[in-house]
Structures are given as structure tokens and as C-alpha cells.
Short mmCIF file of C-alpha atoms in Angstrom, two decimals:
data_model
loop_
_atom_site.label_atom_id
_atom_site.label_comp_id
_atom_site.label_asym_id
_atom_site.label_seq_id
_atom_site.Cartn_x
_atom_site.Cartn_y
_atom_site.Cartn_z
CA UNK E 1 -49.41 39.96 -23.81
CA UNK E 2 -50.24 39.80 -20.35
CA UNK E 3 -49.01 43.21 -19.34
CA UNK E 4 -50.47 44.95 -22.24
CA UNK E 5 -54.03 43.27 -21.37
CA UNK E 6 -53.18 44.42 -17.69
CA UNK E 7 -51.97 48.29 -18.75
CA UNK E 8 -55.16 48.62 -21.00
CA UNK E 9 -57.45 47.57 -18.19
CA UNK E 10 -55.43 49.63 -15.84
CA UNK E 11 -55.67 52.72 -17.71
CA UNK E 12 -59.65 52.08 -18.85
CA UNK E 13 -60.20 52.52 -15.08
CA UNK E 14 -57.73 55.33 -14.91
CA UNK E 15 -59.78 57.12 -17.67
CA UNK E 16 -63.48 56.25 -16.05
CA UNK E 17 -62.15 57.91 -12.64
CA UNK E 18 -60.84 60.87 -14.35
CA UNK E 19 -63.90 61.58 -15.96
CA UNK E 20 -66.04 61.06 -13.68
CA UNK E 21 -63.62 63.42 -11.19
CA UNK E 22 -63.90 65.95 -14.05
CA UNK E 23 -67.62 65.58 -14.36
CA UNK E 24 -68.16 66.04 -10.82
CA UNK E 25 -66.01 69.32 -10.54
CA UNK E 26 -68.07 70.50 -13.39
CA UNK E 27 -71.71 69.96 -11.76
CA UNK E 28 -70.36 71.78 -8.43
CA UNK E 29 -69.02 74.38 -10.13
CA UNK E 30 -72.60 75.06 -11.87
CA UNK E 31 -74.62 74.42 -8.37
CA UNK E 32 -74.49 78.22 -7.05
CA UNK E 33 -75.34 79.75 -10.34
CA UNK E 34 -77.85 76.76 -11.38
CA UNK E 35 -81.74 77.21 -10.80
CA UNK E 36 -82.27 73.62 -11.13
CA UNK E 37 -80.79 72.95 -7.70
CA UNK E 38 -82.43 70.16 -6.89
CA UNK E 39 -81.67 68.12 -10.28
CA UNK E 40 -77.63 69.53 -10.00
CA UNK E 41 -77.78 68.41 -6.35
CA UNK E 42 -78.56 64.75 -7.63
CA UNK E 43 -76.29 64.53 -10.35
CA UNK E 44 -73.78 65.61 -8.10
CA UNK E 45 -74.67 62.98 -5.46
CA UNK E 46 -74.73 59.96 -8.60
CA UNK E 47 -71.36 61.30 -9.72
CA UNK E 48 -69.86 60.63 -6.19
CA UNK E 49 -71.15 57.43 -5.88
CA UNK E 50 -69.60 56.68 -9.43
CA UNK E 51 -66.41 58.17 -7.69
CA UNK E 52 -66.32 56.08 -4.59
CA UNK E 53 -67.24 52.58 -6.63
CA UNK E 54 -64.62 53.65 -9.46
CA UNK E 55 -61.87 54.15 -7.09
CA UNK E 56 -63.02 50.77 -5.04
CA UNK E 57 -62.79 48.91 -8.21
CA UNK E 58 -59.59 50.23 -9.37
CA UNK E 59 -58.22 49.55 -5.98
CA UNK E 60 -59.36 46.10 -5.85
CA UNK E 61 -58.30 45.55 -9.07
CA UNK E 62 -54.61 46.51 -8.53
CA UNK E 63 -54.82 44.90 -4.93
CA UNK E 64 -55.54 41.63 -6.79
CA UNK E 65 -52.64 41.02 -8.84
CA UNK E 66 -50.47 41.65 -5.52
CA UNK E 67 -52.74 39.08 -3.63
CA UNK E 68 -51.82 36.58 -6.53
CA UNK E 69 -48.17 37.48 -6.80
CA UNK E 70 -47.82 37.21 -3.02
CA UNK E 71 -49.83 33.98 -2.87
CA UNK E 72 -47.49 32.40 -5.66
CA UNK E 73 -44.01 33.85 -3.83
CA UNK E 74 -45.40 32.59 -0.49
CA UNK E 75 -45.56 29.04 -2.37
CA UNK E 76 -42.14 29.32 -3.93
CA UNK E 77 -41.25 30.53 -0.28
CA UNK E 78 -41.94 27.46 1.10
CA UNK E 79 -40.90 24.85 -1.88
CA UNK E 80 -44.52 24.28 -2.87
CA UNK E 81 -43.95 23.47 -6.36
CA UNK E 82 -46.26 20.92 -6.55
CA UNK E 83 -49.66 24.35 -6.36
CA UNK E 84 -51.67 24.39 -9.36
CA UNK E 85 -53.42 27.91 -9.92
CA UNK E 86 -56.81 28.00 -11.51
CA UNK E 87 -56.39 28.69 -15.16
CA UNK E 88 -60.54 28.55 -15.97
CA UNK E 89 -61.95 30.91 -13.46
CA UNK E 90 -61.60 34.62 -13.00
CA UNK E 91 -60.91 37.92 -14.99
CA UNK E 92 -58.86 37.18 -18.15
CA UNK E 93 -55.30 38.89 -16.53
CA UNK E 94 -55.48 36.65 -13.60
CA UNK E 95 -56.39 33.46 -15.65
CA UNK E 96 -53.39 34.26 -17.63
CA UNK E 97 -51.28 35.23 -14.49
CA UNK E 98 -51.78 31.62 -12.83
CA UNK E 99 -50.61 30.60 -16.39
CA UNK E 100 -47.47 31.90 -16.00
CA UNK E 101 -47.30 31.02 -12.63
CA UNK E 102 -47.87 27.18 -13.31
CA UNK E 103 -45.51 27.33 -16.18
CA UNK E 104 -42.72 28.61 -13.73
CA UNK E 105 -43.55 25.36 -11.19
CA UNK E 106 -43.37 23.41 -13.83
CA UNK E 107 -40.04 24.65 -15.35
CA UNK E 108 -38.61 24.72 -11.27
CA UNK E 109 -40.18 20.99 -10.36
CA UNK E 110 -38.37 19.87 -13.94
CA UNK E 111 -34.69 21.55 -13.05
CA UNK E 112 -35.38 19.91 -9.16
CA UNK E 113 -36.00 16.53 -11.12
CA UNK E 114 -32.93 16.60 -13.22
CA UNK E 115 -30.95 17.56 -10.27
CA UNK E 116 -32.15 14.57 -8.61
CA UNK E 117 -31.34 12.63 -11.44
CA UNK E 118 -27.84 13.57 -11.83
CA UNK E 119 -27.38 13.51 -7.91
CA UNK E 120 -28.27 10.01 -8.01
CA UNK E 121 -26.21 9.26 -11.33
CA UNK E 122 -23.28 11.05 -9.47
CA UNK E 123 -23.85 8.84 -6.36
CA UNK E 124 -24.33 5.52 -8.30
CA UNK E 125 -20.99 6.31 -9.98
CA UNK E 126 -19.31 7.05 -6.59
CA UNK E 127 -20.72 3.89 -5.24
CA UNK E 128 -19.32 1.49 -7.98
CA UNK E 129 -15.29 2.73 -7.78
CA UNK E 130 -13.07 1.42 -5.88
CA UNK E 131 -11.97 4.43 -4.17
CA UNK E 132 -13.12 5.41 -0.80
CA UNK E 133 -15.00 8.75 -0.20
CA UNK E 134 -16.15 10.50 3.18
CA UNK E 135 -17.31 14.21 3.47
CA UNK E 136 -18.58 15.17 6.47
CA UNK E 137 -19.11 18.40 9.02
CA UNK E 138 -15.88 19.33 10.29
CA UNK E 139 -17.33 20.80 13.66
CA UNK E 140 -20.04 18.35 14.86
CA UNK E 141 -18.28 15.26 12.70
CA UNK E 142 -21.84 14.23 10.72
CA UNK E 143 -21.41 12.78 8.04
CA UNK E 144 -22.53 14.11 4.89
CA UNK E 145 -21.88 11.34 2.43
CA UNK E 146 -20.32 7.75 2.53
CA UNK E 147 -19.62 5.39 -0.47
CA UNK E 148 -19.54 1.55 0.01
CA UNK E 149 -15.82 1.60 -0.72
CA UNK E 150 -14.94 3.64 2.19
CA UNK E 151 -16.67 1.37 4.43
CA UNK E 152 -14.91 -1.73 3.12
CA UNK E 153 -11.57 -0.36 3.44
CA UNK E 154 -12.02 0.75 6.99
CA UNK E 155 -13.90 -2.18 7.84
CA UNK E 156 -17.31 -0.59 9.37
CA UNK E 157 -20.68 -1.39 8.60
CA UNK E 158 -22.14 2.28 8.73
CA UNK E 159 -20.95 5.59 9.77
CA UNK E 160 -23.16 8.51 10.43
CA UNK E 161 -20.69 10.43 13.11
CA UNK E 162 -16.95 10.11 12.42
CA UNK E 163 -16.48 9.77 16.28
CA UNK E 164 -17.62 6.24 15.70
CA UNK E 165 -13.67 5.40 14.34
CA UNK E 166 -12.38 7.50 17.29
CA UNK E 167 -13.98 5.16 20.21
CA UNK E 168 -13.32 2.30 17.88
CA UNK E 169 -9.69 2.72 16.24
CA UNK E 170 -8.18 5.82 17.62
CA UNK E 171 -5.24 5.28 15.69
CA UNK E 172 -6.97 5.44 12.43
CA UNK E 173 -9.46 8.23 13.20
CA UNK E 174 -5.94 10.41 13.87
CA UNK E 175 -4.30 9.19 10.81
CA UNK E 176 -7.35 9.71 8.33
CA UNK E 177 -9.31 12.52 10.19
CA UNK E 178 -6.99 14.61 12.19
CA UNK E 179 -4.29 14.52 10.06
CA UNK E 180 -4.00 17.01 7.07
CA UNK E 181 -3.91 15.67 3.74
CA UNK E 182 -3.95 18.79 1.64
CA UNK E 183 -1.93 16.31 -1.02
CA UNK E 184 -1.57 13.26 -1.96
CA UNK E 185 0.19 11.08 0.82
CA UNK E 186 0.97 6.85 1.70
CA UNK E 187 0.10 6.29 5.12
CA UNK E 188 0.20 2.48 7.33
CA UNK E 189 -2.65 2.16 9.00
CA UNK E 190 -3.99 -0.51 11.51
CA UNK E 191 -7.35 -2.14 10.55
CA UNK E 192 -8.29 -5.93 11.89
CA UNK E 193 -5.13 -5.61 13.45
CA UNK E 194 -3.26 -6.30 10.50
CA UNK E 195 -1.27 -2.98 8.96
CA UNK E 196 -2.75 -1.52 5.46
CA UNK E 197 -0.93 0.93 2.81
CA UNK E 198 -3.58 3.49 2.08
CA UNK E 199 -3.69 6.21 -0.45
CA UNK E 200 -5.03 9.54 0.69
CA UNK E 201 -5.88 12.72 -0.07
CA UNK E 202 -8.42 15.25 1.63
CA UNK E 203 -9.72 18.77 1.08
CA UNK E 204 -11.67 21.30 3.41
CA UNK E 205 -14.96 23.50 1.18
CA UNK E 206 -17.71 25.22 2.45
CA UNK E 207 -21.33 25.54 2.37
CA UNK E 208 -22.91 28.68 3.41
CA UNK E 209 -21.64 29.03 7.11
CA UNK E 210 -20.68 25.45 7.51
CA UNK E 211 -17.54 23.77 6.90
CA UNK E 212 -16.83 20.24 5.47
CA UNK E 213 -13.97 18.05 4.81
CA UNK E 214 -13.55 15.60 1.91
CA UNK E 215 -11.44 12.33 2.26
CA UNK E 216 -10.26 10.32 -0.63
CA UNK E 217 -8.60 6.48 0.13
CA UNK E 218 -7.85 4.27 -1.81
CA UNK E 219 -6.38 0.42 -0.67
CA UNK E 220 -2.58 0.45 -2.31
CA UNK E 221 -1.99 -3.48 -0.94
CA UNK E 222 -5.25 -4.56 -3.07
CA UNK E 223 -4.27 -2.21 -6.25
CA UNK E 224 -0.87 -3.65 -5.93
CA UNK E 225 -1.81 -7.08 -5.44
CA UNK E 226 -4.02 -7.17 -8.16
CA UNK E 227 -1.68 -5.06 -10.53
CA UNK E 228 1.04 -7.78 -9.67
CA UNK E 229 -1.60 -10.64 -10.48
CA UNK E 230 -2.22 -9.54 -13.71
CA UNK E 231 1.62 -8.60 -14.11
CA UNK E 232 2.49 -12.25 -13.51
CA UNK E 233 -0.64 -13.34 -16.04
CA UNK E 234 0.66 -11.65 -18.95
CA UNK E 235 4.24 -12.36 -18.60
CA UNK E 236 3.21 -15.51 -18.19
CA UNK E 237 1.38 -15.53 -21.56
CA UNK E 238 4.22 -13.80 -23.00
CA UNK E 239 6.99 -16.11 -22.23
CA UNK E 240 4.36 -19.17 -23.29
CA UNK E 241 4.04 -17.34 -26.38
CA UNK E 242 8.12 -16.24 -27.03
CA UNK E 243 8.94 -20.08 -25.61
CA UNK E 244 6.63 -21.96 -28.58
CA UNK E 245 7.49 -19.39 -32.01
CA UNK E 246 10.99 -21.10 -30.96
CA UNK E 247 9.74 -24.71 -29.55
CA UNK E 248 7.79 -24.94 -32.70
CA UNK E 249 10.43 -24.41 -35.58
CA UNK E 250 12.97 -26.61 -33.20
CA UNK E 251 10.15 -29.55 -33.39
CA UNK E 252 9.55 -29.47 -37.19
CA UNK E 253 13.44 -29.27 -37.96
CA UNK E 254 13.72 -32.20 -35.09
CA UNK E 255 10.43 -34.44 -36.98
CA UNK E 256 12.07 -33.75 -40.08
CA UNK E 257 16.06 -34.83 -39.15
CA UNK E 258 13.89 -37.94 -37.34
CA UNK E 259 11.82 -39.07 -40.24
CA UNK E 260 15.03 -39.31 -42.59
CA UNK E 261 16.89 -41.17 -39.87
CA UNK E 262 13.87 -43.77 -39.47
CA UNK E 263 13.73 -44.11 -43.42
CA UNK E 264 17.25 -44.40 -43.33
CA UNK E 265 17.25 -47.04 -40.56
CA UNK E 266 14.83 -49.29 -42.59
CA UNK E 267 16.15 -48.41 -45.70
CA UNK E 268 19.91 -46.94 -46.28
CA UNK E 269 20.30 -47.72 -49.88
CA UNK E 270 16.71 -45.78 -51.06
CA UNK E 271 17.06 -42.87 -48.45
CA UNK E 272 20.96 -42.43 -47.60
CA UNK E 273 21.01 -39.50 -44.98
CA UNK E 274 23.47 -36.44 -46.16
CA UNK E 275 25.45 -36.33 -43.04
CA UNK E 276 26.75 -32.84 -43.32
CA UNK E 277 23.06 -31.47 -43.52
CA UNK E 278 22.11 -33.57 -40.67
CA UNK E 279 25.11 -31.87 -38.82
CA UNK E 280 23.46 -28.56 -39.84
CA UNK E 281 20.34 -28.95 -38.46
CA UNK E 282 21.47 -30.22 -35.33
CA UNK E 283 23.59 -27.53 -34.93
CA UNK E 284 20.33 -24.94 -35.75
CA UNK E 285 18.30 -26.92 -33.13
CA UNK E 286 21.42 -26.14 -30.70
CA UNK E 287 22.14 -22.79 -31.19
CA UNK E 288 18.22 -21.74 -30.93
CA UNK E 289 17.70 -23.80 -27.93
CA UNK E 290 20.72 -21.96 -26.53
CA UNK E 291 19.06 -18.48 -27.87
CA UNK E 292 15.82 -19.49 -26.25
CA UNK E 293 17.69 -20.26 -23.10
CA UNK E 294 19.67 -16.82 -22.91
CA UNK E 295 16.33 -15.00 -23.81
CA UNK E 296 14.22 -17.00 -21.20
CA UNK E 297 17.22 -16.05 -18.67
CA UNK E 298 17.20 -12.32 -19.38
CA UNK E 299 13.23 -12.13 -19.22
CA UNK E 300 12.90 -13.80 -15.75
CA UNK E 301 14.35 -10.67 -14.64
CA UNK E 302 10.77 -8.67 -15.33
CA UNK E 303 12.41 -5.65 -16.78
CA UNK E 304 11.99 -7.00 -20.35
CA UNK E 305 14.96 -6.99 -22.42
CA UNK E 306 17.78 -4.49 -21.29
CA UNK E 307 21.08 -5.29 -22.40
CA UNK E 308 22.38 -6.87 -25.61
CA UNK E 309 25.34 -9.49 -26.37
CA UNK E 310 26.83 -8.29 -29.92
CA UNK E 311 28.74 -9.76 -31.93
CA UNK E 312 29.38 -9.53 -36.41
CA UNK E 313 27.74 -11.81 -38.38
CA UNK E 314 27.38 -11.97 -42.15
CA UNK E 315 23.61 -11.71 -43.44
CA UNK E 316 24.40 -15.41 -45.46
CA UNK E 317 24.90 -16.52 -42.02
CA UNK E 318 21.93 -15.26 -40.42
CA UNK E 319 19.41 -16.36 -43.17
CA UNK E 320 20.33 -19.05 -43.32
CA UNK E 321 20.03 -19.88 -39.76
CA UNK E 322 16.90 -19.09 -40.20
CA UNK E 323 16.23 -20.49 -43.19
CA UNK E 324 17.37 -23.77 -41.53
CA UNK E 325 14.62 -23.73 -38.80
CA UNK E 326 11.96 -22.49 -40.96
CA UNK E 327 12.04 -23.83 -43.83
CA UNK E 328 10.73 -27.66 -42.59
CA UNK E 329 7.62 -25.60 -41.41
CA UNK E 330 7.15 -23.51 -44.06
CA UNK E 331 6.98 -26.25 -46.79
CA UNK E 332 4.27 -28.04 -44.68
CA UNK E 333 2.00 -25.22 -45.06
CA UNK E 334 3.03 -25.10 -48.63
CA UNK E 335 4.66 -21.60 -48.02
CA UNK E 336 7.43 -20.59 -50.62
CA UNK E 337 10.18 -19.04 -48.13
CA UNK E 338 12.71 -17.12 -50.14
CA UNK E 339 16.02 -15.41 -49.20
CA UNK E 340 17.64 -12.41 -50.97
CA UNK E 341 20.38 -10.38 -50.37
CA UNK E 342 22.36 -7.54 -52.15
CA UNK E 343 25.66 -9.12 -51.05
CA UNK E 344 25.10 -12.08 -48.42
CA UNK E 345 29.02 -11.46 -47.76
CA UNK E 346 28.56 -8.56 -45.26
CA UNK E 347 28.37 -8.31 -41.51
CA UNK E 348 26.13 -6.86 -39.41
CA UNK E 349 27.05 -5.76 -36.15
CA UNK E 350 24.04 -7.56 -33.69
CA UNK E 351 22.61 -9.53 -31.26
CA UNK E 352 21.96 -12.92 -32.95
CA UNK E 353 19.84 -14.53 -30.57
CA UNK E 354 17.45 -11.76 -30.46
CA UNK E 355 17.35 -10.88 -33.91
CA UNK E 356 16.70 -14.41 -35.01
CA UNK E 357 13.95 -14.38 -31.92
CA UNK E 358 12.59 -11.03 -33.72
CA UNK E 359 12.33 -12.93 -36.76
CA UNK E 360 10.86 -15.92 -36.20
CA UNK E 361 8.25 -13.83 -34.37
CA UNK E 362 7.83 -11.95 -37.94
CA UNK E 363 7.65 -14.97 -40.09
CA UNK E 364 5.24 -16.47 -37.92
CA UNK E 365 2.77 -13.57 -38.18
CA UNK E 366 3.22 -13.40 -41.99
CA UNK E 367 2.49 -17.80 -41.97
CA UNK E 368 -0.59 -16.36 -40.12
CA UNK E 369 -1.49 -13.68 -42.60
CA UNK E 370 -0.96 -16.07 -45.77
CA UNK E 371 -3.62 -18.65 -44.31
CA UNK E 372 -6.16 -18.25 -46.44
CA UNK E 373 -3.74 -17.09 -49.73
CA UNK E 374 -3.80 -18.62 -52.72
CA UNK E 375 0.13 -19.16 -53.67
CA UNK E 376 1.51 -18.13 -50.14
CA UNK E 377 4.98 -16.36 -50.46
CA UNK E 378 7.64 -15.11 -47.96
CA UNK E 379 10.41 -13.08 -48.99
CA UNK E 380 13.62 -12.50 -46.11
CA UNK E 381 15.59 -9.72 -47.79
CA UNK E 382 18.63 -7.36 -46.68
CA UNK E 383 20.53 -4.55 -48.15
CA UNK E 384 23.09 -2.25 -47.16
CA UNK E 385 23.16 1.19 -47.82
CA UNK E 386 25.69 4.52 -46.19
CA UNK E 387 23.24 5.03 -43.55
CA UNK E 388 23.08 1.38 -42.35
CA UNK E 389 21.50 -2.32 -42.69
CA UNK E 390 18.11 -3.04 -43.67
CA UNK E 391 16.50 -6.26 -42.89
CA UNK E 392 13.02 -6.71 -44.69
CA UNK E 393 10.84 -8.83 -44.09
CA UNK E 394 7.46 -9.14 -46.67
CA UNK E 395 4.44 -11.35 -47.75
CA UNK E 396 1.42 -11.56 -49.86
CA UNK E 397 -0.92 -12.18 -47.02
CA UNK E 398 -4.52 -10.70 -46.23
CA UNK E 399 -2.13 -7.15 -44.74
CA UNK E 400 -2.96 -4.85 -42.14
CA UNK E 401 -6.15 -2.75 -41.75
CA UNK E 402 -5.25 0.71 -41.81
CA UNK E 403 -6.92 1.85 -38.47
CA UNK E 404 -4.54 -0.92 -37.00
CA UNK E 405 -1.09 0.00 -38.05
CA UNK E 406 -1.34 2.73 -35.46
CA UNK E 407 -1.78 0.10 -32.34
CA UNK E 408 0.43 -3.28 -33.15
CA UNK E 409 3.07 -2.08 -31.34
CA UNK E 410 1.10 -1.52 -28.60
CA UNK E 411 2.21 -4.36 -25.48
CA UNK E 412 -0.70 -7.04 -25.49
CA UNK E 413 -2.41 -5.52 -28.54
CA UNK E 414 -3.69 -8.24 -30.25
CA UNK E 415 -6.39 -9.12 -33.20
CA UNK E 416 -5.65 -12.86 -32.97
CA UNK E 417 -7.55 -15.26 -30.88
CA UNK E 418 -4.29 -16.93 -29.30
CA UNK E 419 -1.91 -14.34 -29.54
CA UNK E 420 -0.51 -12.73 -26.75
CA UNK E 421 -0.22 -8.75 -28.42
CA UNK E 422 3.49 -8.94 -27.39
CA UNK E 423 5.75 -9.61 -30.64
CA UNK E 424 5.62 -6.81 -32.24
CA UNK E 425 5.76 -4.42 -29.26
CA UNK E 426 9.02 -6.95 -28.36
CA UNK E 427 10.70 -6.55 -31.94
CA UNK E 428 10.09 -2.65 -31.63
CA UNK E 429 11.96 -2.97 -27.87
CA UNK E 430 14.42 -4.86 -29.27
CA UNK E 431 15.14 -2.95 -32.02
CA UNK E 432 15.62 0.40 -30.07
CA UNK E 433 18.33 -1.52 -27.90
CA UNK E 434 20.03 -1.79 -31.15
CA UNK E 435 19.39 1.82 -31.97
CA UNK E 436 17.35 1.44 -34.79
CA UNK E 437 13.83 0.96 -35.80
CA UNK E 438 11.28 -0.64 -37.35
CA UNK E 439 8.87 0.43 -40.00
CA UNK E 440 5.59 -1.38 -41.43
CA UNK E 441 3.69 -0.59 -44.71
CA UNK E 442 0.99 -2.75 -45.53
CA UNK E 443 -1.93 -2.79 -47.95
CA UNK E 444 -4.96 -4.89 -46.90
CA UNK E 445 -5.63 -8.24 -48.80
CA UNK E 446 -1.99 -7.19 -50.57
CA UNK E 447 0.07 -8.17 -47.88
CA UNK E 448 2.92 -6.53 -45.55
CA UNK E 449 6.20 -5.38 -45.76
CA UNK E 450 8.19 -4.85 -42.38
CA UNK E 451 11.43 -3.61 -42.51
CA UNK E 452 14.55 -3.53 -39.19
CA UNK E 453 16.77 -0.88 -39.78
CA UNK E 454 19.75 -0.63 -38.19
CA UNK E 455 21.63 2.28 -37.73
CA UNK E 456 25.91 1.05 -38.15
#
């Protein structure tokens, strides 16, 4: 719109000059042949007047609009964003002109803010991590930009010329500065006089003519020390949590054998104690304590579970094991704990202590699920079919959610408040030593069916 306002004005003036050219060449062609001499001589005289003020004002005019133009590049020249041209004053082309011209500071002053915006964003980020960061000017050694974490890890207050290290630590200034980095590398450095692992990396870019270097450290004695801290905190919550699923079946059976000796004590005709099922549970309470023994053993070597102790054992065996330590537990919480078995006869090839550690682990998360259930029910099932042994375990507890089946055997996943996120992700370990698997189906407010499958 503004051009065509501009061309229209342009070419009115254009026009005006022409004609009054044309005029003019037409009065002096007439002035030899005219008799009105005098009256020709004065048109002639008005129509160069008209002539010199027509080609002023078309000058002007066009000299104008590049007075404007330079005035607004001689602002953008110098970073003056902040000019405001006079919109209200002046012909309707130029009013329009300074416009466009303040639109254009606007739209530059806008991009300059968000710029600044992100450059700060960009810096606040770099100042919360961890990580060191240095770039500076690898010929005068000015530093271009410094995070907190840098400083820390070197130990100086401020840096504005990395020849500050070399007069202070020339050791370090040649390990971080004059060494090349180009990839990752471990270096030993002395700072405070005591020696610190660092992390490094660097990279040389440039900027116009100028060359800078960036440095990346990072402090692998903190990382590691705090990596090992939090290590030892949740294998520490993980044997806690392995050490009572077996403590606490162990107690009930033990509170249970003890109550019928202490009626028996005070009363032996009423409450005569079956001797061959107190032999039984002792012998449960024994051979766990022994499994929980072996398994604390193998964990205290912080590689988890890595070799297995196999031996046969017939699935009647095995339940009822199980069954044994349970069951005292299980009836407290009113729980109905049922066993079934195609044929309890035959063996399965495994490593008992683990397998009954696996679950015990299970049936305590389904006593968890079945808290709230009216009629609670746990059923320990096995079958055997050509391509191997299948161990189910299900209950009619609140089940899984379905956007959570896809992270329980995750290693300290947990939705419980006191859990520990390690039993399943331990069954699942456990059951690949064996060289099988484990599967879950579950149906929320239905309950869950988990199933080890072993491959012989």
C-alpha cells in the first residue's frame, strides 16, 4: 500500500513536469511566428518557472524518502532500536514509512528480548549442574563464560584470565588448559594439595576471527562417592526388606509352636502337643533360617545373586515347606492359603532356598493386595507340561493397574509406602539364573496371577 501511494505520487509529478516541458516547447516554438510577442514571451517565462519548481519538488520529494531510509539504517547501524519515528506529522508516504520503520524496531527489540531471555535461561541451567564449564579466548586467555561448578571444583573464587591457575597451580593449568582433550579423558589432578579424579572433555570453535576453547569437568570422587552412598542405602533397604519376608513367617511359625507348648505346659491333658508336627515346624524354622543365611551370604558380595546351588525336589515337598511357614500367618489375617498340584509326586530340578525366598516374596505381595478383600484367597499351584514346570502363583486381591505391569520389575520400583521396589525385580533375576521366566497377568480389583516357568 505504501509503494503504490508512493508510485502514484511519483508519477503525478512525473506527468506535471512532462506537461509542463511539453507546454513550454510548444509556446517557443510559436514565439518567431507569433505577433503577440510580448504575451508568448510571458507565458513562456511562467512555464519555466513551473519547470524549475516542478523539478525542485520532484527532487525533494524523491530525496526525502532516501533521507528517511538513511536516517532509519543509520539507527539500525548503530543498535538504536529503542528510535520512535513520527507517525502524526508529514506527507501521508512518510507517515506510513516511519510506520514500517517502528514496526521493524519493534519486531528487532522483541527477537533481542527473547534472546536475552533464553541466554539467561541457558545460563541459569548451566549454573545449577554439577558439571564444570569454562570457555574462554584461546590467544589472550579471557574468559568468556564461567559456571559456579567450575569454580568449586578447582577451588577459586573468580576467574576472568585463565593465567590466574597458571601463577597459582601450574600443574593444573597444564593438565586442564594445555592439554588436549578432544575426547573424553580421567585425569589426577592436584587441588588443596590433596589429588582429585576429574572428568574432562574440551573443544576448540570460533567466532568471527577469534578462537575459543570449551572445557567440560566434572568431579568423579564426588559422583562416585555419592553413587556409592546411595549404593550402600538401597542395598541396605533391600537386605532389611529380603531379611524380614523371611524373619516374619519364621516368628509366626515360632509364636505359634510357643503358644501350644505354653498351653501344653499348663495343661497336657486339654492341649496334648502332636510331636511329629512340632518336629516339622522346627525343622521349617531351620531350613529357612539356613536359606536366609546362604542368601544373606551370597548378597554381601554386591553383585546380586550370581550362582545357584541345585538340587531335585518334588513340588509336595516344596509346598509344603512353604505351606509350613505360611500358613500360621496367613490364618491370622484370615487368608485361605491353598495348594494344588497336577501330580505333587514330581521333581523339579532348582534352587530351593531361592525359590522358596521368591515365593515368600510373592505371597507376601498378594497378603498385601487382599487387604482390603472381602473373602481373601491364595492359591500356590504347579503343573508340568513337555516344555517344562510351571509354578503359579494367584489371588483375588485389588490386581495391578495396567500402566504398572510395564515397571514392577523395575529395581526399586515401588507403589507401596514401605516397600523397597526390589522383589519382583529379584524373582525376575532369579528366575533367569534358572533359565526361565516369569510372567504376570492381572486384572485390577480382580486380582493377579503370576506364574515361574521353568524351562527342564
Amino acid at each position: 500500500m505504501t509503494y503504490k501511494k508512493y508510485k502514484i505520487a511519483l508519477l503525478l509529478r512525473v506527468v506535471i513536469l512532462f506537461l509542463v516541458l511539453t507546454a513550454l516547447a510548444f509556446s517557443i516554438s510559436k514565439l518567431n511566428s507569433s505577433v503577440n510577442f510580448p504575451f508568448i514571451s510571458i507565458i513562456i517565462f511562467a512555464l519555466i518557472v513551473i519547470t524549475i519548481l516542478s523539478v525542485l519538488n520532484l527532487y525533494k520529494f524523491i530525496l526525502k524518502r532516501f533521507y528517511e531510509m538513511d536516517d532509519f539504517f543509520e539507527s539500525i547501524k548503530y543498535r538504536d532500536f529503542s528510535r520512535h519515528f513520527n507517525e502524526t506529522s508529514g506527507s501521508e508516504d512518510i507517515r506510513i514509512l516511519h510506520k514500517h520503520f517502528n514496526e521493524v524496531n519493534k519486531t528487532i527489540v522483541q527477537i533481542n528480548y527473547e534472546k536475552e531471555a533464553q541466554h539467561l535461561y541457558l545460563k541459569k541451567i548451566l549454573e545449577l549442574i554439577n558439571t564444570g564449564i569454562i570457555a574462554y579466548n584461546t590467544s589472550s586467555g579471557n574468559v568468556l563464560w564461567v559456571n559456579d561448578s567450575l569454580k568449586k571444583i578447582l577451588n577459586i573464587p573468580s576467574l576472568k584470565n585463565i593465567n590466574f591457575v597458571e601463577k597459582r597451580n601450574f600443574g593444573l593449568y597444564e593438565a586442564i588448559f594445555l592439554d588436549n582433550h578432544s575426547n573424553e579423558t580421567n585425569i589426577s589432578v592436584d587441588i588443596n594439595k590433596e589429588k582429585t579424579k576429574l572428568l574432562i572433555s574440551s573443544s576448540v570453535f570460533e567466532i568471527k576471527d577469534e578462537s575459543f576453547k570449551l572445557i567440560v569437568l566434572q568431579n568423579i570422587d564426588d559422583t562416585l562417592n555419592k553413587n556409592e552412598s546411595e549404593a550402600w542405602k538401597k542395598l541396605l533397604s533391600v537386605m532389611t526388606h529380603e531379611i524380614m519376608n523371611s524373619i516374619a513367617p519364621i516368628s509366626s511359625l515360632a509364636d505359634t509352636l510357643q503358644q501350644k507348648v505354653e498351653l501344653n505346659s499348663k495343661n497336657p491333658k486339654d492341649n496334648p502337643i502332636d510331636i511329629e508336627d512340632l518336629k516339622i515346624g522346627i525343622e521349617s524354622i531351620k531350613k529357612r533360617s539356613e536359606g536366609l543365611l546362604r542368601f544373606a551370604k551370597t548378597y554381601r558380595s554386591l553383585n546380586k545373586i550370581t550362582t545357584l546351588n541345585t538340587s531335585k525336589i518334588s513340588i509336595k515337598e516344596l509346598f509344603e515347606s512353604i505351606k509350613t511357614l505360611m500358613l500360621p500367618s496367613l490364618e491370622n489375617k484370615n487368608i485361605s492359603f491353598i495348594t494344588q498340584t497336577e501330580n505333587a509326586e514330581y521333581h523339579i530340578k532348582i534352587d530351593v532356598n531361592l525359590i522358596e525366598q521368591v515365593l515368600i516374596n510373592l505371597i507376601l505381595n498378594a497378603v498385601e493386595a487382599c487387604k482390603d478383600v472381602e473373602q481373601p484367597k491364595i492359591v500356590l499351584s504347579a503343573n508340568k507340561s513337555t516344555n517344562g514346570h510351571t509354578i503359579k502363583l494367584t489371588d483375588n486381591g485389588k490386581g495391578i493397574p495396567e500402566d504398572l505391569l510395564d515397571k514392577i520389575f523395575i529395581p526399586f520400583f515401588t507403589t507401596k509406602k514401605t516397600g523397597s521396589g526390589i522383589g519382583l525385580s529379584l524373582t525376575k533375576q532369579i528366575m533367569l539364573l534358572h533359565s526361565g521366566k516369569i510372567q504376570v497377568n492381572s486384572l485390577e480389583n480382580k486380582g493377579t496371577s503370576i506364574s515361574l516357568i521353568f524351562n527342564n
